[in-house]
mmCIF file of C-alpha atoms in Angstrom:
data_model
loop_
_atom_site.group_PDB
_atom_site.id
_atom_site.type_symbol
_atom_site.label_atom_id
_atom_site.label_comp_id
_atom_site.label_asym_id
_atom_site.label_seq_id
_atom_site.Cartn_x
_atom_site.Cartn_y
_atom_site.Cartn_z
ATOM 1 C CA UNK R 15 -1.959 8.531 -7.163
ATOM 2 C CA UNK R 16 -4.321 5.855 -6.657
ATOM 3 C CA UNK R 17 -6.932 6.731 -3.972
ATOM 4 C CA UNK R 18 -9.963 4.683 -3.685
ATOM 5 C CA UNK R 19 -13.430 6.451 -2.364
ATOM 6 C CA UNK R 20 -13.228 4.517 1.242
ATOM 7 C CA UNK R 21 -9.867 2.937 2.626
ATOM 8 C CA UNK R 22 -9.963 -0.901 2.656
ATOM 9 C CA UNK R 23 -6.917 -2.962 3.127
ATOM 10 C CA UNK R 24 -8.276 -4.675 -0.413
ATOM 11 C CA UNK R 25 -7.980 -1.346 -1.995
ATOM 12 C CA UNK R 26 -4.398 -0.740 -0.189
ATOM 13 C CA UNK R 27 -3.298 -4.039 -1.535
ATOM 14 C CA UNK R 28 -4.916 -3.208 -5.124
ATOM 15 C CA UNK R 29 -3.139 0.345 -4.953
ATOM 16 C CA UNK R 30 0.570 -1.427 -4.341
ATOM 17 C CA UNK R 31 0.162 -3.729 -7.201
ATOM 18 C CA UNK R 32 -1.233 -0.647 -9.294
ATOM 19 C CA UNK R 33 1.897 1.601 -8.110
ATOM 20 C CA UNK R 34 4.383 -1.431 -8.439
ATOM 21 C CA UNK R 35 3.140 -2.563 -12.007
ATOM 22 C CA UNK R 36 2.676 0.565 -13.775
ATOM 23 C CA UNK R 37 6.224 2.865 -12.011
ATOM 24 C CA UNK R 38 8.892 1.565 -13.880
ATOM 25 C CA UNK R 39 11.856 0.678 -11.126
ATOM 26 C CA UNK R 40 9.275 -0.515 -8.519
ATOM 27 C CA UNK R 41 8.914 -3.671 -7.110
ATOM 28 C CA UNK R 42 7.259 -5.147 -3.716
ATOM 29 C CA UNK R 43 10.835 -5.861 -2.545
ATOM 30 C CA UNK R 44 11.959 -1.916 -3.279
ATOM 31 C CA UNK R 45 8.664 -0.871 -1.635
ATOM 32 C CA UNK R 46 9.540 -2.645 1.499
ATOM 33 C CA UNK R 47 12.860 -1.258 1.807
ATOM 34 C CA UNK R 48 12.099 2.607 0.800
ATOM 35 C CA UNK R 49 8.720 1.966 2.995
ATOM 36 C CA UNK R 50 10.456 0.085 6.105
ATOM 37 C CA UNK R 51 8.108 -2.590 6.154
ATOM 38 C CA UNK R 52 9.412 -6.173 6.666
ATOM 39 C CA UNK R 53 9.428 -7.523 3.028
ATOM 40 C CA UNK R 54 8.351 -10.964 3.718
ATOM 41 C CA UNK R 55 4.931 -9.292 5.578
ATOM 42 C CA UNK R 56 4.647 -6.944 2.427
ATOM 43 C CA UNK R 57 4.797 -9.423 0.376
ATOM 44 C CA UNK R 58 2.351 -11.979 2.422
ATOM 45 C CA UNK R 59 0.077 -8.636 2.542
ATOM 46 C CA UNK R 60 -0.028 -8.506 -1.642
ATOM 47 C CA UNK R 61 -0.717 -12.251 -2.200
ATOM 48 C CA UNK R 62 -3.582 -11.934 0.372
ATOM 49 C CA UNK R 63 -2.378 -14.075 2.841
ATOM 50 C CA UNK R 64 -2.648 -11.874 5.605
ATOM 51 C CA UNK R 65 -3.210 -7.863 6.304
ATOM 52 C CA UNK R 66 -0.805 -5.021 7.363
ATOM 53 C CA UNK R 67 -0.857 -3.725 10.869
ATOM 54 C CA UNK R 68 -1.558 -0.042 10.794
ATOM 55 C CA UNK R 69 2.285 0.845 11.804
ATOM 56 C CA UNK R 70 3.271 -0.612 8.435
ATOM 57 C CA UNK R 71 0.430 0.864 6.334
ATOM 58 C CA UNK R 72 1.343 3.944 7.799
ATOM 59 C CA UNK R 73 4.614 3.367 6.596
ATOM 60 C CA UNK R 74 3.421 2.873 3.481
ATOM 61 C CA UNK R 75 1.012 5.280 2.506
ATOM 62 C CA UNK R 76 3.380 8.145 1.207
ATOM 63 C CA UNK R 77 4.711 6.055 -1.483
ATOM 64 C CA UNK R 78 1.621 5.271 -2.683
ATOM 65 C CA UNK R 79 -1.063 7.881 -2.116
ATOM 66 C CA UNK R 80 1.400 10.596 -1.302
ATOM 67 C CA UNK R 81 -0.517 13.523 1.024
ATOM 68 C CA UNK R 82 -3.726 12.206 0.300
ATOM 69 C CA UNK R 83 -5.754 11.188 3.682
ATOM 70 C CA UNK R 84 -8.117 8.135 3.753
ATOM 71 C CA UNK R 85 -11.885 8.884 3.456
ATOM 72 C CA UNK R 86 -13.951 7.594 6.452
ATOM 73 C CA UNK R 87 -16.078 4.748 5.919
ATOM 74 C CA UNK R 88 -19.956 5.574 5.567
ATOM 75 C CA UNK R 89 -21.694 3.800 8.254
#
């Protein structure tokens, strides 16, 4: 898995292309569909057009940091 030290929707979006460039079989568009997440947003989200509402990240997460939680931001 690919857990950064803090969560950041730049590391998120680093993480996908990490999981989706180095699993053999992945892509954004089989991401979406295993995740749920509207494909067109997903893909939007990776070319840093725009971020991912926490529903979808949610969605998300398991595929690519499995059981791993988030560390909290230091203030």
């Amino acid at each position: 898995m690919f857990m950064k030290t803090n969560f950041t929707q730049q590391n998120f979006r680093t993480d996908i292309h990490t999981l989706v460039e180095n699993t053999p079989g992945w892509s954004v568009t089989r991401l979406a569909r295993k995740s749920e997440v509207d494909q067109a947003s997903l893909s939007r989200f990776c070319k840093g057009k725009s971020g991912l509402s926490g529903a979808n990240i949610e969605k998300l997460w398991p595929f690519i940091y499995g059981d791993q939680k988030p560390n909290q931001p230091e203030n």
